Coordinates of C-alpha atoms in Angstrom, one line a residue:
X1 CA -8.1 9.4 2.5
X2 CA -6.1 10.2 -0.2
X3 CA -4.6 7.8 -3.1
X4 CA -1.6 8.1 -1.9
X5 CA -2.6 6.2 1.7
X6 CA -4.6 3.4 0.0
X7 CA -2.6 2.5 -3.4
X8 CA 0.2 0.3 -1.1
X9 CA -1.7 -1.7 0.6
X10 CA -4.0 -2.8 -2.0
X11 CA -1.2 -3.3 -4.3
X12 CA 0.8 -6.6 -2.6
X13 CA -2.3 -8.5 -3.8
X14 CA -3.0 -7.2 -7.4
X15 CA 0.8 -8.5 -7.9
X16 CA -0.3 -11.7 -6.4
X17 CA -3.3 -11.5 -8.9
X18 CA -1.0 -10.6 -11.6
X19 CA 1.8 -13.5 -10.8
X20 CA -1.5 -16.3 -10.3
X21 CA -3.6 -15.0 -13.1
X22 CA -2.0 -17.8 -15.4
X23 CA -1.8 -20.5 -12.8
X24 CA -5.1 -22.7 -12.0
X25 CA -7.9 -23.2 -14.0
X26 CA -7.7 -22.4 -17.8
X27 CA -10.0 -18.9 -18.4
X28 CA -11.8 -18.2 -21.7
X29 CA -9.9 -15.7 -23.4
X30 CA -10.9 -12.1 -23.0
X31 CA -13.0 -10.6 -25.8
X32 CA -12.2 -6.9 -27.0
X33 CA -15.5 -6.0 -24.8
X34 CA -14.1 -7.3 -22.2
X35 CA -10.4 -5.4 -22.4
X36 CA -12.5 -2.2 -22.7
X37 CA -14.5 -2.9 -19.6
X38 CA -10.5 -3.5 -17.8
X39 CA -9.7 -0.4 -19.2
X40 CA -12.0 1.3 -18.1
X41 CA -12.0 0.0 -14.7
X42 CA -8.5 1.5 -14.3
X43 CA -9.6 4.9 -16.2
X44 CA -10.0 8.2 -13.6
X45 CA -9.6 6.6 -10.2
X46 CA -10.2 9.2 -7.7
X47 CA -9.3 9.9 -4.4
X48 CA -13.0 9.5 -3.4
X49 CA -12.9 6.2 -4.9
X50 CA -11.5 5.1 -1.4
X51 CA -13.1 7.5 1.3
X52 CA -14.7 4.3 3.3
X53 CA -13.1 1.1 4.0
X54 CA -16.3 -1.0 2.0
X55 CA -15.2 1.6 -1.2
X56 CA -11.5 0.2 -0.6
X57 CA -12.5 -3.1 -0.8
X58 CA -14.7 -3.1 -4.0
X59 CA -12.5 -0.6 -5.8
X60 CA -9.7 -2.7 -5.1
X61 CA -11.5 -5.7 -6.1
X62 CA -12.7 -3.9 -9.9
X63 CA -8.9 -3.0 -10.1
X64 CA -7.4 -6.9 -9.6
X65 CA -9.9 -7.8 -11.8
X66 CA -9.7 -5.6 -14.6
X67 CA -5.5 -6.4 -14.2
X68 CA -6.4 -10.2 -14.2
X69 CA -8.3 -9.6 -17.6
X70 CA -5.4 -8.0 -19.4
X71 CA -3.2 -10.0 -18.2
X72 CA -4.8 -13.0 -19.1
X73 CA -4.9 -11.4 -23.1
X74 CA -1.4 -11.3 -23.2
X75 CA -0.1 -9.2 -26.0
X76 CA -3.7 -8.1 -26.8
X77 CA -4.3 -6.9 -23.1
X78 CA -0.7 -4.8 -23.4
X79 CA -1.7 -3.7 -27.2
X80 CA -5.5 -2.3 -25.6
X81 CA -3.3 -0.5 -22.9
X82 CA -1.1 1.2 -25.2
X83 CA -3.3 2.4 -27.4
X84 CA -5.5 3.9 -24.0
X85 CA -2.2 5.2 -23.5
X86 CA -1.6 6.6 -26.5
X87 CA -5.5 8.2 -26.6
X88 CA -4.5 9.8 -23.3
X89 CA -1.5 11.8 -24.8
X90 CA -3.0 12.6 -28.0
X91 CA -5.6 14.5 -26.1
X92 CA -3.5 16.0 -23.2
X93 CA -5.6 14.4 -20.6
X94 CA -3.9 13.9 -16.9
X95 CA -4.6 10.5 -16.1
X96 CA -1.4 9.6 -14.0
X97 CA -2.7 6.6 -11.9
X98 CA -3.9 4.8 -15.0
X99 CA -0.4 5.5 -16.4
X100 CA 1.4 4.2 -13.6
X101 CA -1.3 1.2 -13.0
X102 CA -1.0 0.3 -16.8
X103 CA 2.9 0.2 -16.4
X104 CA 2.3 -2.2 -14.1
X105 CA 0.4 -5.0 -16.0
X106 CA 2.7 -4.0 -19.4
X107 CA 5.7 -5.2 -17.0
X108 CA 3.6 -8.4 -16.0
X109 CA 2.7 -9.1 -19.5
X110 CA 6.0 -8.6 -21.4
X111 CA 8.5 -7.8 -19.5
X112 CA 11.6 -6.4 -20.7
X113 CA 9.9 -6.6 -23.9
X114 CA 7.0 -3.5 -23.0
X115 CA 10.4 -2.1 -20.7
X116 CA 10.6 0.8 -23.7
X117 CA 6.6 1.9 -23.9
X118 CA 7.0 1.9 -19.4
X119 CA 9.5 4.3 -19.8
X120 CA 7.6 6.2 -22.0
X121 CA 4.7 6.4 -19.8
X122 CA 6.4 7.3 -17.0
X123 CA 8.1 10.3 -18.8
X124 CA 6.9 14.1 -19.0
X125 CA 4.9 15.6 -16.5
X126 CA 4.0 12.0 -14.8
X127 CA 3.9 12.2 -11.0
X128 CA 5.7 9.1 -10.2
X129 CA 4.9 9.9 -6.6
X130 CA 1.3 9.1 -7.1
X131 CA 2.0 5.3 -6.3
X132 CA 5.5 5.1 -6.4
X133 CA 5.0 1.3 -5.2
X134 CA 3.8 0.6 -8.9
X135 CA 7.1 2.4 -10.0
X136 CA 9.7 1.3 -7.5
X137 CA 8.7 -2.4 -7.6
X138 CA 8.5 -2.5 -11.4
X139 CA 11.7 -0.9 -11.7
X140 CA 13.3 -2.8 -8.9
X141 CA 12.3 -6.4 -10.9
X142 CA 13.7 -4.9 -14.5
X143 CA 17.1 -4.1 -12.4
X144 CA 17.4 -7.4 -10.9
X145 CA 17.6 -8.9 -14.4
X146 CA 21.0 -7.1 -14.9
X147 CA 19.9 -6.5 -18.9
X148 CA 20.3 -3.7 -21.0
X149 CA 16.5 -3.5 -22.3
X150 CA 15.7 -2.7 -18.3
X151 CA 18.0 1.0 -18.6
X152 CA 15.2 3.4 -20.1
X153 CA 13.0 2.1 -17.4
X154 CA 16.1 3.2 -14.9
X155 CA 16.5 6.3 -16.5
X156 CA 12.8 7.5 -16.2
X157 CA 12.7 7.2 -12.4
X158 CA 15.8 9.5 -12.2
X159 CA 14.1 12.5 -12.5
X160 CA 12.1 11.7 -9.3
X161 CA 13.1 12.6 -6.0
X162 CA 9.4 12.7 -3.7
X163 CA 8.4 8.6 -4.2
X164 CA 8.9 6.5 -1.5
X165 CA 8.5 2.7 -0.2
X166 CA 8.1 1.2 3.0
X167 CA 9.5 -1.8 3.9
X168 CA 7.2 -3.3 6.8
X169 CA 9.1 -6.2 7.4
X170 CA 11.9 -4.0 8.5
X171 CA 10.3 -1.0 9.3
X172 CA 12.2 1.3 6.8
X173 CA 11.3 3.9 4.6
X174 CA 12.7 4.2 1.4
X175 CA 13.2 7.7 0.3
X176 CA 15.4 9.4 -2.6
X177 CA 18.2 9.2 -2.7
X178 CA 18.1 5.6 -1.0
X179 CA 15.1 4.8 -3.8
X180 CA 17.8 5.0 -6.4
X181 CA 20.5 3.6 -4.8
X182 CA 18.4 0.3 -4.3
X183 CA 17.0 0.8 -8.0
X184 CA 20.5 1.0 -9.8
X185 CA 22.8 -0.5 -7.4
X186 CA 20.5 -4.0 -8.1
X187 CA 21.7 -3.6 -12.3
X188 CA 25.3 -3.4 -10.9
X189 CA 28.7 -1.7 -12.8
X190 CA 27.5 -2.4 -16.5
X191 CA 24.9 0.8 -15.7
X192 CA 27.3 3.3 -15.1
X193 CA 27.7 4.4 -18.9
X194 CA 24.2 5.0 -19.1
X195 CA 24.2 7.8 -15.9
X196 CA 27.5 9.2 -17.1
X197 CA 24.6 10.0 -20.4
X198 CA 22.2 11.4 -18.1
X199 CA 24.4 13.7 -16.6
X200 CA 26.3 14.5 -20.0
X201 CA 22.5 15.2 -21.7
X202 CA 19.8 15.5 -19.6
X203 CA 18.3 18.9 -19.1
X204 CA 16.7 17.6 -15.5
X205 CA 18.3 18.8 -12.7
X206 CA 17.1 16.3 -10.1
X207 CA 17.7 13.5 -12.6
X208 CA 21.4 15.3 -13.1
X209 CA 21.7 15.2 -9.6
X210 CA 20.4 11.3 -8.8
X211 CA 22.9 10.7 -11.4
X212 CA 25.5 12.3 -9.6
X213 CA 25.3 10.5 -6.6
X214 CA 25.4 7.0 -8.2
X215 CA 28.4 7.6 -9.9
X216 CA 30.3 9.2 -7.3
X217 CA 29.9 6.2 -5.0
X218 CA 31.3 4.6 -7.4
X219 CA 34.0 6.6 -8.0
X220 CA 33.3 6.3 -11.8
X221 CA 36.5 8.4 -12.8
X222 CA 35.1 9.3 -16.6
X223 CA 32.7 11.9 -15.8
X224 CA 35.0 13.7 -13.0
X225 CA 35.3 16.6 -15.4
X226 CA 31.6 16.9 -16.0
X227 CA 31.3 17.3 -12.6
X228 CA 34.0 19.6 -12.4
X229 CA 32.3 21.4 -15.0
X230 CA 28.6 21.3 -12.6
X231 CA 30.0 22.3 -9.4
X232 CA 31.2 25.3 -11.6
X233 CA 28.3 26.0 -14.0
X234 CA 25.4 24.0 -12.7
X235 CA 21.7 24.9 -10.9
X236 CA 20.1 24.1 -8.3
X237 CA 20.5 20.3 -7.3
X238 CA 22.6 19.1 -9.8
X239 CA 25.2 21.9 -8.4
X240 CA 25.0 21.1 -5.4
X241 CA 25.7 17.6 -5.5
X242 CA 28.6 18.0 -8.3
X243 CA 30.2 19.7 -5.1
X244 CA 29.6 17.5 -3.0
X245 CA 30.6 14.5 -5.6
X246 CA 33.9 16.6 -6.1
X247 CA 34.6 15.7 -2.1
X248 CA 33.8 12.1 -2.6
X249 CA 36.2 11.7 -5.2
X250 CA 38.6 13.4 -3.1
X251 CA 41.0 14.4 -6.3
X252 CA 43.7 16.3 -5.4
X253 CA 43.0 19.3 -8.0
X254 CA 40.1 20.0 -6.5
X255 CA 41.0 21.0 -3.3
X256 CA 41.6 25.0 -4.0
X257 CA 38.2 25.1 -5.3
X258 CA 36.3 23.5 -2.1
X259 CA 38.0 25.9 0.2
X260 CA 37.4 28.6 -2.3
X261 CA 33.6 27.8 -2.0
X262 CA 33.7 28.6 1.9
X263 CA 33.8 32.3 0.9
X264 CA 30.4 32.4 -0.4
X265 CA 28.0 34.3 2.3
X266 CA 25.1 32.2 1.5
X267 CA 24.7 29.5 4.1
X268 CA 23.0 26.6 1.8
X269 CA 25.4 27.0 -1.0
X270 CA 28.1 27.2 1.7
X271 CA 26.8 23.6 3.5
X272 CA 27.3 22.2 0.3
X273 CA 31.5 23.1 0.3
X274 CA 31.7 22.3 3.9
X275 CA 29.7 18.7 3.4
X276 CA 32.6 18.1 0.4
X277 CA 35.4 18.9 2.7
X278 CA 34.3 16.5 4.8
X279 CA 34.3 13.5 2.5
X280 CA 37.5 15.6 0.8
X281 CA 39.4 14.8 4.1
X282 CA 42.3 17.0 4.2
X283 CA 43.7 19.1 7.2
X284 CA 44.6 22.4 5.5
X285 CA 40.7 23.0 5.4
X286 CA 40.7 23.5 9.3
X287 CA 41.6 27.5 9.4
X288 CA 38.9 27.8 6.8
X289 CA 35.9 26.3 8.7
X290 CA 36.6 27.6 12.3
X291 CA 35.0 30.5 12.2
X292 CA 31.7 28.5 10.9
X293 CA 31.5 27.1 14.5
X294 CA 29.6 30.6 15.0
X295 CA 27.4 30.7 12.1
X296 CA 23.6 31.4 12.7
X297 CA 22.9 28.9 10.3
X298 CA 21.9 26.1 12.3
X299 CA 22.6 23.3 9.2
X300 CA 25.9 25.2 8.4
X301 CA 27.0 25.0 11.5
X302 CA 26.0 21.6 12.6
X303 CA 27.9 20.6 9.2
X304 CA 30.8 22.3 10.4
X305 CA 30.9 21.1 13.0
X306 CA 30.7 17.3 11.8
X307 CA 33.6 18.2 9.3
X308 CA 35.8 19.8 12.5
X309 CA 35.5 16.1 14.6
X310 CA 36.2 14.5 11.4
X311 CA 39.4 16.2 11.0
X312 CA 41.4 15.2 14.0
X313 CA 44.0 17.8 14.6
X314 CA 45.2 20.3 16.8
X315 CA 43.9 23.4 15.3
X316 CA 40.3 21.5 15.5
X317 CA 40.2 20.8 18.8
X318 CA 41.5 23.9 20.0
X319 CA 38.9 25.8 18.3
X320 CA 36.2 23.2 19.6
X321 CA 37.5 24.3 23.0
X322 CA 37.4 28.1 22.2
X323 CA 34.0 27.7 20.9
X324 CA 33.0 25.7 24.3
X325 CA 32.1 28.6 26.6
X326 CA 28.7 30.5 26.2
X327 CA 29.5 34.5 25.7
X328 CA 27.4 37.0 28.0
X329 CA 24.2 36.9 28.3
X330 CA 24.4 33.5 26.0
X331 CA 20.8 32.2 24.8
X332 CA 19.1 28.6 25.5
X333 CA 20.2 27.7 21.8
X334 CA 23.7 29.2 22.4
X335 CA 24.4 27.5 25.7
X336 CA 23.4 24.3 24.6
X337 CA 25.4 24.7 21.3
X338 CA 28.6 25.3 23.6
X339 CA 27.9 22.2 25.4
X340 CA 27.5 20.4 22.5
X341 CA 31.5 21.6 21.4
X342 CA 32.7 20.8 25.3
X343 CA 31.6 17.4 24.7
X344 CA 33.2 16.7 21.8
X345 CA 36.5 18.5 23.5
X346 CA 35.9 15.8 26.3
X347 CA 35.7 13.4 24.6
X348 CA 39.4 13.9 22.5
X349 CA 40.9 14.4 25.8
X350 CA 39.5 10.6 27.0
X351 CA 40.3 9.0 23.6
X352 CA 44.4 11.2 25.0
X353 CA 43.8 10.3 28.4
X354 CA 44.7 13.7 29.0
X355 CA 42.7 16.8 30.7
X356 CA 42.8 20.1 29.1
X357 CA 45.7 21.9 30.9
X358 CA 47.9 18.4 30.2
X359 CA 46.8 18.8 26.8
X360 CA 48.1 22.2 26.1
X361 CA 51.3 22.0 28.4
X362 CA 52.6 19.6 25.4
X363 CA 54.9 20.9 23.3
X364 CA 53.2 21.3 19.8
X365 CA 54.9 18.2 18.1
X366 CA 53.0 16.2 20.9
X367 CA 49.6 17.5 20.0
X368 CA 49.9 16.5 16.6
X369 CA 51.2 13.1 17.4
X370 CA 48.9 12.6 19.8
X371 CA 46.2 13.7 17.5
X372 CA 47.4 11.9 14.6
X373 CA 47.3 8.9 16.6
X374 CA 43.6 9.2 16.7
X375 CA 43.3 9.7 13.3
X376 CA 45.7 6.4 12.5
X377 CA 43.4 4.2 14.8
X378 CA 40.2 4.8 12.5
X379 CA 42.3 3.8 9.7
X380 CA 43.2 0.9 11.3
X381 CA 41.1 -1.2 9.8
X382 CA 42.6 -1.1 6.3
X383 CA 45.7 -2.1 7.5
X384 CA 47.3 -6.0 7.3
X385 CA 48.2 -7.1 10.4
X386 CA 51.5 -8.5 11.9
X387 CA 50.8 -12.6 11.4
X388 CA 47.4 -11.8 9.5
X389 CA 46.3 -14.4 6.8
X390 CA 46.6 -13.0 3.6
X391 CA 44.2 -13.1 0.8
X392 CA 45.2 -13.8 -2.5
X393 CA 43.3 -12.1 -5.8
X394 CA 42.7 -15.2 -7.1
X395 CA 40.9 -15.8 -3.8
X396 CA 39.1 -12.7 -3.8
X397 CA 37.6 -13.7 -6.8
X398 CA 36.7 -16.7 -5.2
X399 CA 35.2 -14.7 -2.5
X400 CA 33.2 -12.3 -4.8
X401 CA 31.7 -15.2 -6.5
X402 CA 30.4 -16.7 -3.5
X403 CA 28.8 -13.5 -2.4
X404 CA 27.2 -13.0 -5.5
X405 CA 25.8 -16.6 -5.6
X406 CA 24.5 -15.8 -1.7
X407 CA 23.8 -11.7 -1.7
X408 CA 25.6 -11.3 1.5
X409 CA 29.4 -10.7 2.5
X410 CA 28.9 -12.1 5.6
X411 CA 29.3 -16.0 6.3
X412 CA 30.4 -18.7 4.2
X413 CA 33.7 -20.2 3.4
X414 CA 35.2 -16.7 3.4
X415 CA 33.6 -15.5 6.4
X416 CA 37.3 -14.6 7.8
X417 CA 37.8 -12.7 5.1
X418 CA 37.7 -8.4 6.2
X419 CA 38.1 -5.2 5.2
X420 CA 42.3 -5.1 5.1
X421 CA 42.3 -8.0 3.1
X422 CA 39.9 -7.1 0.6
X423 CA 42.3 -4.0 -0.1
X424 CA 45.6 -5.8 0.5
X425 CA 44.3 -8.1 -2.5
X426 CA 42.2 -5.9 -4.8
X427 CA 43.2 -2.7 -7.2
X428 CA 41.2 -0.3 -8.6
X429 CA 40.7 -2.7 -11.3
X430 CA 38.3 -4.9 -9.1
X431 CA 35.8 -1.9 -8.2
X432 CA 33.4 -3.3 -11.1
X433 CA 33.4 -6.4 -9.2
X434 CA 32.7 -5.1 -6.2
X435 CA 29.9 -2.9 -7.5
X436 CA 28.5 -5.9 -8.8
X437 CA 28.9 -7.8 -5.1
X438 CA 26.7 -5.1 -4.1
X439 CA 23.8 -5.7 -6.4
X440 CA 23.3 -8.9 -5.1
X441 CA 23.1 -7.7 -2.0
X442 CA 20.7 -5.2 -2.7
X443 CA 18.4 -7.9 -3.5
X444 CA 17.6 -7.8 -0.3
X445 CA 15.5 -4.7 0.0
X446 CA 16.6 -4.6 3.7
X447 CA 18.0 -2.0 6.4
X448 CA 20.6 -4.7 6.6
X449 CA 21.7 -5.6 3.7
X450 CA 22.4 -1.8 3.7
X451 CA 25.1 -2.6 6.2
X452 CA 27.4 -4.3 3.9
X453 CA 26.9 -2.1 1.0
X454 CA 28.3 0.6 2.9
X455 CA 31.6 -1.7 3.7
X456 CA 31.4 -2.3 0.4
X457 CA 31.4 1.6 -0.3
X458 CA 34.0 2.3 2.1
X459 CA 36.8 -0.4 0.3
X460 CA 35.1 1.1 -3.1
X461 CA 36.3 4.3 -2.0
X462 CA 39.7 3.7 -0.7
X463 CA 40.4 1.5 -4.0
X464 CA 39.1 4.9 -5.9
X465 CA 41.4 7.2 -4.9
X466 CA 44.4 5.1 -4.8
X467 CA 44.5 5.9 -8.3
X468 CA 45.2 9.3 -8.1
X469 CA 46.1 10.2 -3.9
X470 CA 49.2 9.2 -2.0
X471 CA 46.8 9.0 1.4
X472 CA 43.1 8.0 0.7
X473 CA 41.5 9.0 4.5
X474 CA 42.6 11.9 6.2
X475 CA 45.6 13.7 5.9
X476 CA 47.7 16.4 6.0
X477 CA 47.5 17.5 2.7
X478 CA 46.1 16.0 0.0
X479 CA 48.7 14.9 -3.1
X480 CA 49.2 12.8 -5.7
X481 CA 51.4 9.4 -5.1

């Protein structure tokens, strides 16, 4: 059994340890022997440490002690840690579970005070991974506190994208990018700045990229250039996801450069383009993609044809329908890809109440109607209805308060309150507050509290590119107000 199996489960109770250790019975204060002895106790676990169950059990029990001794020395426990710490680098050693243990009891010691020297240790060639509980949870606590000292700690996990938590309760695993999400969407809107750094500065590309992500869901309109400027110019991951960030934000300058990107003959750089003009949402992209519904590319094509149902128009279906019959002599894979495009065909045609051969005997100004129809029933929901109570801004602030105070946007005195009167109230003004509803809900560390962040996203969003788009779902043709 490898570190990596044991680490989570014994660590629930050294934080128990750590959060007691001042509670109960007063302790004689640690001697300098016994800090060393702590130390040391935490120094060079290996993996063989934990090969039997009985091993588990003691090693586990050496390493709550050794925590329980240095936390009980306060600043002298954190000052004997950073100067292990500091031995470790001078000499070049590898010694990442110390690193990431020590964080650990540095946090439970001083807080946001010992936020700075975490950072640190996490930093360079670290592998976060190792116990990402130790990470995620430290990191998760500093975000909750909403203060400024808690951003290098932030920062330092950006650059990982392999850790991972699981949430038992709710049977959920927590991978990247979700880690991050739940890691900076807890310090709310006042962290934006300090990604917009990280992808200004930072030479990582998976930290560029983490960045990206956060501040494209939030539809932070000061670093749209810079991303411009990475889907253009940028490697690996951090290109990548400046495209696909160029489709959230849905601007309408960018559209000649998505469709421009479906040119490339390389089918992962191509995914990326087709992913973007997804989220981009206009029409005109249609004639591009068709021919994509062929591509070997299994990923490609799936994306494809994702973006195709997405876009409800005539030219879509049609070439759903084209793409419907297996050629001679068709494969397995083949047939049951065709199947695959029938079905979504079918299912238009129910959403019509029309069969094919109805379909097609309309003139063309029908089709589009009747597909536009479809498309105007998803966006239903954003719309005020005839007799609807209204909701005021002063009200929404109201509203937002009382989320914050109970981490949830359901229930409550403004339990009636949904989507189309969020938007009929708010401006693109109010997306910090709404970024910082989300925090609170994020508190949660739950499947579904993830629920309403992604409402939350959706209004985000649709408040986002009002700024700068006369339609912000999917549309014709993509243009300024």
């Amino acid at each position: 059994m490898t570190t990596r199996g044991l680490i989570p489960a014994t660590l629930s109770v050294l934080l128990c340890l750590a959060h007691a250790s001042v509670a109960g019975e007063p302790t004689p204060r640690p001697t300098a022997a016994d800090l060393d002895k702590a130390v040391a106790a935490m120094r060079k676990v290996k993996p063989a440490d934990f090969e039997d169950e009985e091993k588990q059990k003691a090693k586990g029990r050496e390493l709550s002690d050794a925590w329980k001794t240095l936390i009980g020395a306060g600043p002298a426990g954190a000052t004997r840690l950073k100067t292990e710490i500091a031995a470790i680098t001078k000499a070049k050693e590898r010694d990442d579970f110390f690193k990431l243990g020590a964080a650990v009891v540095l946090w439970q010691i001083g807080k946001l005070n010992e936020a700075k020297t975490i950072a640190a240790a996490w930093l360079g060639d670290v592998d976060l991974a190792l116990n990402y509980n130790y990470v995620f949870y430290t990191a998760f606590e500093a975000a909750m506190t909403q203060d400024a000292r808690a951003l290098p700690l932030l920062t330092a996990v950006l650059r990982d994208d392999k850790g991972s938590i699981f949430l038992a309760v709710h049977s959920l695993q927590v991978k990247w990018p979700l880690t991050h999400e739940f890691l900076w969407g807890a310090f709310g809107s006042k962290g934006l700045p300090a990604l917009a750094r990280v992808l200004a500065e930072s030479k990582d590309e998976t930290a560029q990229a983490s960045a990206l992500r956060l501040l494209a869901k939030a539809h932070y309109l000061p670093v749209l250039q810079e991303v411009r400027r990475l889907a253009r110019e940028g490697q690996g991951a951090a290109h990548g996801e400046a495209v696909k960030a160029l489709g959230e934000f849905g601007h309408p300058q960018d559209y000649d450069f998505l469709v421009g990107g479906l040119k490339t003959t390389d089918p992962k750089e191509a995914w990326y383009f087709v992913y973007a003009l997804y989220e981009y949402a206009d029409l005109r992209a249609v004639p591009h993609l068709v021919r994509l519904l062929g591509a070997e590319d299994e990923a490609l094509r799936n994306e494809a044809t994702a973006c195709l149902t997405h876009l409800d128009c005539p030219a879509a279906l049609e070439a759903l329908q084209k793409y419907s019959t297996p050629p001679p002599g068709a494969t397995e894979d083949q047939k049951k890809m065709t199947a695959e495009y029938a079905k979504y065909v079918q299912q238009y045609l129910t959403e019509m109440n029309l069969t094919w051969d109805a379909y097609t005997a309309k003139p063309a100004a029908e089709r589009a109607a009747a597909m536009a129809t479809l498309r105007g029933r998803a966006d239903g929901k954003y719309v005020l209805k005839a007799g609807d109570r209204r909701l005021t801004h002063d009200e929404l602030l109201k509203a937002a308060a009382e989320w914050m105070k109970n981490g949830r946007i359901t229930g409550g005195a403004y339990e009636w309150v949904e989507d189309r009167h969020v938007l009929a109230a708010a401006t693109a003004a109010d997306i910090p507050l709404l970024l910082d509803v989300k925090a609170k809900c994020y508190r949660r560390l739950s499947d579904e509290c993830l629920y309403e962040t992604r409402t939350l996203d959706r209004l985000i969003r649709r408040l986002g590119r009002s700024r700068y788009r006369k339609v912000v779902g999917v549309c014709e043709k993509v243009e300024a107000p």
